[in-house]
PDB file of C-alpha atoms in Angstrom:
ATOM      1  CA  UNK P   1      -9.206 -22.888 -63.742  1.00 46.00           C
ATOM      2  CA  UNK P   2      -8.507 -26.341 -62.539  1.00 51.00           C
ATOM      3  CA  UNK P   3      -5.333 -28.096 -61.541  1.00 48.00           C
ATOM      4  CA  UNK P   4      -5.054 -31.789 -61.314  1.00 50.00           C
ATOM      5  CA  UNK P   5      -2.392 -33.178 -59.072  1.00 49.00           C
ATOM      6  CA  UNK P   6      -1.851 -36.309 -61.032  1.00 50.00           C
ATOM      7  CA  UNK P   7      -2.033 -36.995 -64.704  1.00 49.00           C
ATOM      8  CA  UNK P   8      -3.018 -40.166 -66.380  1.00 51.00           C
ATOM      9  CA  UNK P   9      -1.723 -43.429 -65.026  1.00 52.00           C
ATOM     10  CA  UNK P  10      -0.129 -41.869 -61.892  1.00 51.00           C
ATOM     11  CA  UNK P  11       2.211 -39.538 -63.759  1.00 51.00           C
ATOM     12  CA  UNK P  12       2.664 -35.901 -62.914  1.00 51.00           C
ATOM     13  CA  UNK P  13       0.152 -33.556 -64.428  1.00 52.00           C
ATOM     14  CA  UNK P  14       1.415 -31.015 -66.944  1.00 55.00           C
ATOM     15  CA  UNK P  15      -0.382 -28.188 -65.190  1.00 54.00           C
ATOM     16  CA  UNK P  16       1.201 -29.183 -61.896  1.00 51.00           C
ATOM     17  CA  UNK P  17       4.709 -29.066 -63.280  1.00 55.00           C
ATOM     18  CA  UNK P  18       4.215 -25.540 -64.598  1.00 56.00           C
ATOM     19  CA  UNK P  19       2.619 -24.293 -61.385  1.00 51.00           C
ATOM     20  CA  UNK P  20       5.733 -22.455 -60.227  1.00 55.00           C
ATOM     21  CA  UNK P  21       6.813 -21.074 -63.600  1.00 56.00           C
ATOM     22  CA  UNK P  22       6.873 -17.346 -64.383  1.00 53.00           C
ATOM     23  CA  UNK P  23       3.155 -16.825 -65.150  1.00 53.00           C
ATOM     24  CA  UNK P  24       2.173 -18.563 -61.921  1.00 50.00           C
ATOM     25  CA  UNK P  25       4.563 -16.449 -59.907  1.00 51.00           C
ATOM     26  CA  UNK P  26       2.666 -13.310 -60.958  1.00 50.00           C
ATOM     27  CA  UNK P  27      -0.323 -14.618 -59.064  1.00 50.00           C
ATOM     28  CA  UNK P  28       1.899 -15.371 -56.137  1.00 52.00           C
ATOM     29  CA  UNK P  29       3.224 -11.780 -56.117  1.00 50.00           C
ATOM     30  CA  UNK P  30      -0.260 -10.350 -56.568  1.00 51.00           C
ATOM     31  CA  UNK P  31      -1.483 -12.354 -53.593  1.00 52.00           C
ATOM     32  CA  UNK P  32       1.464 -11.128 -51.550  1.00 55.00           C
ATOM     33  CA  UNK P  33       0.863  -7.503 -52.553  1.00 52.00           C
ATOM     34  CA  UNK P  34      -2.823  -7.758 -51.714  1.00 53.00           C
ATOM     35  CA  UNK P  35      -1.932  -9.213 -48.346  1.00 57.00           C
ATOM     36  CA  UNK P  36       0.438  -6.273 -47.700  1.00 59.00           C
ATOM     37  CA  UNK P  37      -2.309  -3.796 -48.607  1.00 55.00           C
ATOM     38  CA  UNK P  38      -4.704  -5.464 -46.220  1.00 62.00           C
ATOM     39  CA  UNK P  39      -1.992  -5.590 -43.552  1.00 70.00           C
ATOM     40  CA  UNK P  40      -1.290  -1.898 -44.076  1.00 69.00           C
ATOM     41  CA  UNK P  41      -4.834  -1.017 -43.097  1.00 75.00           C
ATOM     42  CA  UNK P  42      -4.592  -3.250 -40.040  1.00 78.00           C
ATOM     43  CA  UNK P  43      -1.208  -1.769 -39.118  1.00 80.00           C
ATOM     44  CA  UNK P  44      -2.547   1.763 -39.572  1.00 82.00           C
ATOM     45  CA  UNK P  45      -5.465   0.903 -37.298  1.00 84.00           C
ATOM     46  CA  UNK P  46      -3.109  -0.556 -34.688  1.00 86.00           C
ATOM     47  CA  UNK P  47      -0.996   2.621 -34.798  1.00 88.00           C
ATOM     48  CA  UNK P  48      -4.148   4.692 -34.293  1.00 89.00           C
ATOM     49  CA  UNK P  49      -5.173   2.552 -31.325  1.00 91.00           C
ATOM     50  CA  UNK P  50      -1.690   2.849 -29.816  1.00 92.00           C
ATOM     51  CA  UNK P  51      -1.738   6.628 -30.238  1.00 93.00           C
ATOM     52  CA  UNK P  52      -5.170   6.840 -28.618  1.00 93.00           C
ATOM     53  CA  UNK P  53      -3.943   4.744 -25.678  1.00 94.00           C
ATOM     54  CA  UNK P  54      -0.884   6.964 -25.354  1.00 93.00           C
ATOM     55  CA  UNK P  55      -3.086  10.080 -25.303  1.00 93.00           C
ATOM     56  CA  UNK P  56      -5.358   8.469 -22.728  1.00 94.00           C
ATOM     57  CA  UNK P  57      -2.387   7.570 -20.514  1.00 94.00           C
ATOM     58  CA  UNK P  58      -1.024  11.107 -20.834  1.00 93.00           C
ATOM     59  CA  UNK P  59      -4.390  12.581 -19.871  1.00 93.00           C
ATOM     60  CA  UNK P  60      -4.660  10.255 -16.864  1.00 94.00           C
ATOM     61  CA  UNK P  61      -1.127  11.189 -15.810  1.00 92.00           C
ATOM     62  CA  UNK P  62      -1.897  14.917 -16.053  1.00 92.00           C
ATOM     63  CA  UNK P  63      -5.093  14.407 -14.056  1.00 92.00           C
ATOM     64  CA  UNK P  64      -3.182  12.490 -11.381  1.00 89.00           C
ATOM     65  CA  UNK P  65      -0.654  15.327 -11.096  1.00 87.00           C
ATOM     66  CA  UNK P  66      -3.426  17.916 -10.829  1.00 89.00           C
ATOM     67  CA  UNK P  67      -5.162  15.862  -8.143  1.00 88.00           C
ATOM     68  CA  UNK P  68      -1.897  15.483  -6.227  1.00 84.00           C
ATOM     69  CA  UNK P  69      -1.327  19.240  -6.230  1.00 87.00           C
ATOM     70  CA  UNK P  70      -4.931  19.838  -5.185  1.00 89.00           C
ATOM     71  CA  UNK P  71      -4.653  17.310  -2.349  1.00 86.00           C
ATOM     72  CA  UNK P  72      -1.405  18.876  -1.131  1.00 85.00           C
ATOM     73  CA  UNK P  73      -2.861  22.389  -1.276  1.00 88.00           C
ATOM     74  CA  UNK P  74      -6.040  21.291   0.523  1.00 88.00           C
ATOM     75  CA  UNK P  75      -3.966  19.606   3.228  1.00 86.00           C
ATOM     76  CA  UNK P  76      -1.797  22.720   3.666  1.00 87.00           C
ATOM     77  CA  UNK P  77      -4.872  24.916   3.997  1.00 89.00           C
ATOM     78  CA  UNK P  78      -6.509  22.516   6.458  1.00 87.00           C
ATOM     79  CA  UNK P  79      -3.335  22.379   8.538  1.00 86.00           C
ATOM     80  CA  UNK P  80      -3.041  26.177   8.616  1.00 89.00           C
ATOM     81  CA  UNK P  81      -6.688  26.619   9.601  1.00 90.00           C
ATOM     82  CA  UNK P  82      -6.440  23.933  12.285  1.00 88.00           C
ATOM     83  CA  UNK P  83      -3.346  25.656  13.703  1.00 88.00           C
ATOM     84  CA  UNK P  84      -5.217  28.978  13.742  1.00 91.00           C
ATOM     85  CA  UNK P  85      -8.144  27.362  15.575  1.00 89.00           C
ATOM     86  CA  UNK P  86      -5.768  25.759  18.069  1.00 87.00           C
ATOM     87  CA  UNK P  87      -4.024  29.097  18.698  1.00 90.00           C
ATOM     88  CA  UNK P  88      -7.412  30.797  19.127  1.00 90.00           C
ATOM     89  CA  UNK P  89      -8.467  28.117  21.603  1.00 87.00           C
ATOM     90  CA  UNK P  90      -5.252  28.673  23.572  1.00 88.00           C
ATOM     91  CA  UNK P  91      -5.983  32.413  23.668  1.00 90.00           C
ATOM     92  CA  UNK P  92      -9.506  31.587  24.827  1.00 87.00           C
ATOM     93  CA  UNK P  93      -8.128  29.389  27.606  1.00 87.00           C
ATOM     94  CA  UNK P  94      -5.815  32.193  28.712  1.00 90.00           C
ATOM     95  CA  UNK P  95      -8.712  34.676  28.679  1.00 88.00           C
ATOM     96  CA  UNK P  96     -10.960  32.292  30.619  1.00 85.00           C
ATOM     97  CA  UNK P  97      -8.236  31.757  33.228  1.00 87.00           C
ATOM     98  CA  UNK P  98      -7.969  35.519  33.667  1.00 88.00           C
ATOM     99  CA  UNK P  99     -11.745  35.781  33.852  1.00 83.00           C
ATOM    100  CA  UNK P 100     -11.835  33.030  36.468  1.00 82.00           C
ATOM    101  CA  UNK P 101      -9.198  34.781  38.566  1.00 85.00           C
ATOM    102  CA  UNK P 102     -11.086  38.087  38.361  1.00 84.00           C
ATOM    103  CA  UNK P 103     -14.412  36.454  39.249  1.00 80.00           C
ATOM    104  CA  UNK P 104     -12.813  34.683  42.220  1.00 80.00           C
ATOM    105  CA  UNK P 105     -11.074  37.905  43.302  1.00 83.00           C
ATOM    106  CA  UNK P 106     -14.362  39.847  43.118  1.00 80.00           C
ATOM    107  CA  UNK P 107     -16.148  37.160  45.107  1.00 78.00           C
ATOM    108  CA  UNK P 108     -13.353  37.031  47.724  1.00 80.00           C
ATOM    109  CA  UNK P 109     -13.520  40.831  48.148  1.00 80.00           C
ATOM    110  CA  UNK P 110     -17.240  40.822  48.793  1.00 77.00           C
ATOM    111  CA  UNK P 111     -18.591  41.926  45.468  1.00 75.00           C
ATOM    112  CA  UNK P 112     -21.770  39.870  45.087  1.00 65.00           C
ATOM    113  CA  UNK P 113     -21.272  38.071  41.752  1.00 65.00           C
ATOM    114  CA  UNK P 114     -21.590  34.456  42.799  1.00 65.00           C
ATOM    115  CA  UNK P 115     -22.866  33.150  39.411  1.00 76.00           C
ATOM    116  CA  UNK P 116     -19.779  34.551  37.719  1.00 72.00           C
ATOM    117  CA  UNK P 117     -17.445  32.083  39.468  1.00 74.00           C
ATOM    118  CA  UNK P 118     -19.244  28.831  38.449  1.00 78.00           C
ATOM    119  CA  UNK P 119     -19.827  30.163  34.928  1.00 79.00           C
ATOM    120  CA  UNK P 120     -16.122  30.928  34.556  1.00 79.00           C
ATOM    121  CA  UNK P 121     -15.216  27.513  35.954  1.00 81.00           C
ATOM    122  CA  UNK P 122     -17.554  25.729  33.514  1.00 82.00           C
ATOM    123  CA  UNK P 123     -16.162  27.630  30.545  1.00 82.00           C
ATOM    124  CA  UNK P 124     -12.600  26.995  31.693  1.00 82.00           C
ATOM    125  CA  UNK P 125     -13.254  23.252  32.044  1.00 83.00           C
ATOM    126  CA  UNK P 126     -14.682  22.999  28.511  1.00 82.00           C
ATOM    127  CA  UNK P 127     -11.882  24.986  26.866  1.00 84.00           C
ATOM    128  CA  UNK P 128      -9.130  22.325  27.023  1.00 84.00           C
ATOM    129  CA  UNK P 129     -11.459  19.818  25.361  1.00 86.00           C
ATOM    130  CA  UNK P 130     -12.026  22.276  22.506  1.00 84.00           C
ATOM    131  CA  UNK P 131      -8.289  22.861  22.248  1.00 85.00           C
ATOM    132  CA  UNK P 132      -7.717  19.099  22.160  1.00 86.00           C
ATOM    133  CA  UNK P 133     -10.168  18.782  19.261  1.00 88.00           C
ATOM    134  CA  UNK P 134      -8.348  21.571  17.449  1.00 87.00           C
ATOM    135  CA  UNK P 135      -5.030  19.815  18.048  1.00 87.00           C
ATOM    136  CA  UNK P 136      -6.478  16.542  16.757  1.00 89.00           C
ATOM    137  CA  UNK P 137      -7.658  18.350  13.618  1.00 88.00           C
ATOM    138  CA  UNK P 138      -4.190  19.830  13.137  1.00 87.00           C
ATOM    139  CA  UNK P 139      -2.530  16.426  13.472  1.00 88.00           C
ATOM    140  CA  UNK P 140      -5.031  14.892  11.037  1.00 88.00           C
ATOM    141  CA  UNK P 141      -4.267  17.698   8.577  1.00 86.00           C
ATOM    142  CA  UNK P 142      -0.539  17.044   8.992  1.00 85.00           C
ATOM    143  CA  UNK P 143      -1.121  13.352   8.229  1.00 86.00           C
ATOM    144  CA  UNK P 144      -3.176  14.306   5.168  1.00 84.00           C
ATOM    145  CA  UNK P 145      -0.346  16.572   4.007  1.00 82.00           C
ATOM    146  CA  UNK P 146       2.166  13.765   4.484  1.00 84.00           C
ATOM    147  CA  UNK P 147      -0.048  11.452   2.452  1.00 82.00           C
ATOM    148  CA  UNK P 148      -0.647  14.069  -0.284  1.00 80.00           C
ATOM    149  CA  UNK P 149       3.093  14.611  -0.661  1.00 78.00           C
ATOM    150  CA  UNK P 150       3.555  10.914  -1.410  1.00 77.00           C
ATOM    151  CA  UNK P 151       4.157   9.561   2.059  1.00 72.00           C
ATOM    152  CA  UNK P 152       2.915   6.097   2.734  1.00 62.00           C
ATOM    153  CA  UNK P 153       2.138   3.952   5.663  1.00 60.00           C
ATOM    154  CA  UNK P 154       4.473   1.089   4.762  1.00 60.00           C
ATOM    155  CA  UNK P 155       6.445  -0.272   7.662  1.00 55.00           C
ATOM    156  CA  UNK P 156       3.926   0.811  10.282  1.00 53.00           C
ATOM    157  CA  UNK P 157       2.297  -1.940  12.328  1.00 55.00           C
ATOM    158  CA  UNK P 158      -1.150  -2.969  11.145  1.00 55.00           C
ATOM    159  CA  UNK P 159      -3.899  -1.661  13.440  1.00 48.00           C
ATOM    160  CA  UNK P 160      -5.743  -4.999  13.353  1.00 48.00           C
ATOM    161  CA  UNK P 161      -2.643  -6.973  14.304  1.00 49.00           C
ATOM    162  CA  UNK P 162      -1.760  -4.707  17.229  1.00 46.00           C
ATOM    163  CA  UNK P 163      -5.316  -5.001  18.577  1.00 45.00           C
ATOM    164  CA  UNK P 164      -5.093  -8.780  18.545  1.00 46.00           C
ATOM    165  CA  UNK P 165      -1.785  -8.892  20.479  1.00 43.00           C
TER     166      UNK P 165
END
């Protein structure tokens, strides 16, 4: 089919004047319907993509919640174990102090056990350092628990800035 825009001698073409009559409008509707069909496939695809993104976001959210619970549980366990180690170190210090007193008492009363006194002193001097390490581990576990429960470090001075001042 061909359509000429102008007729002879600059007049309007007959086919141009009937372009928007009833038979021509059928083609217009058919083109519109075909466009809707093609758009329906695109829309259906977009809905599928949106649903996949929603499922992905939901899965990521569930994973984040599981990780948060795991982090909190790990921090609680670490804090409990660190506290147990610190309590055991305190009991060790108490036992070493008693051992030191007994070794000194035996030496003062003439019982020949001279190596016992320096050995007890050495062990007693090392014990507070071990207890300090246990206390540091407990405090680190408490900080990890605070962080796992959603605590942040906002508002605290920056370590780099305080070192420069």
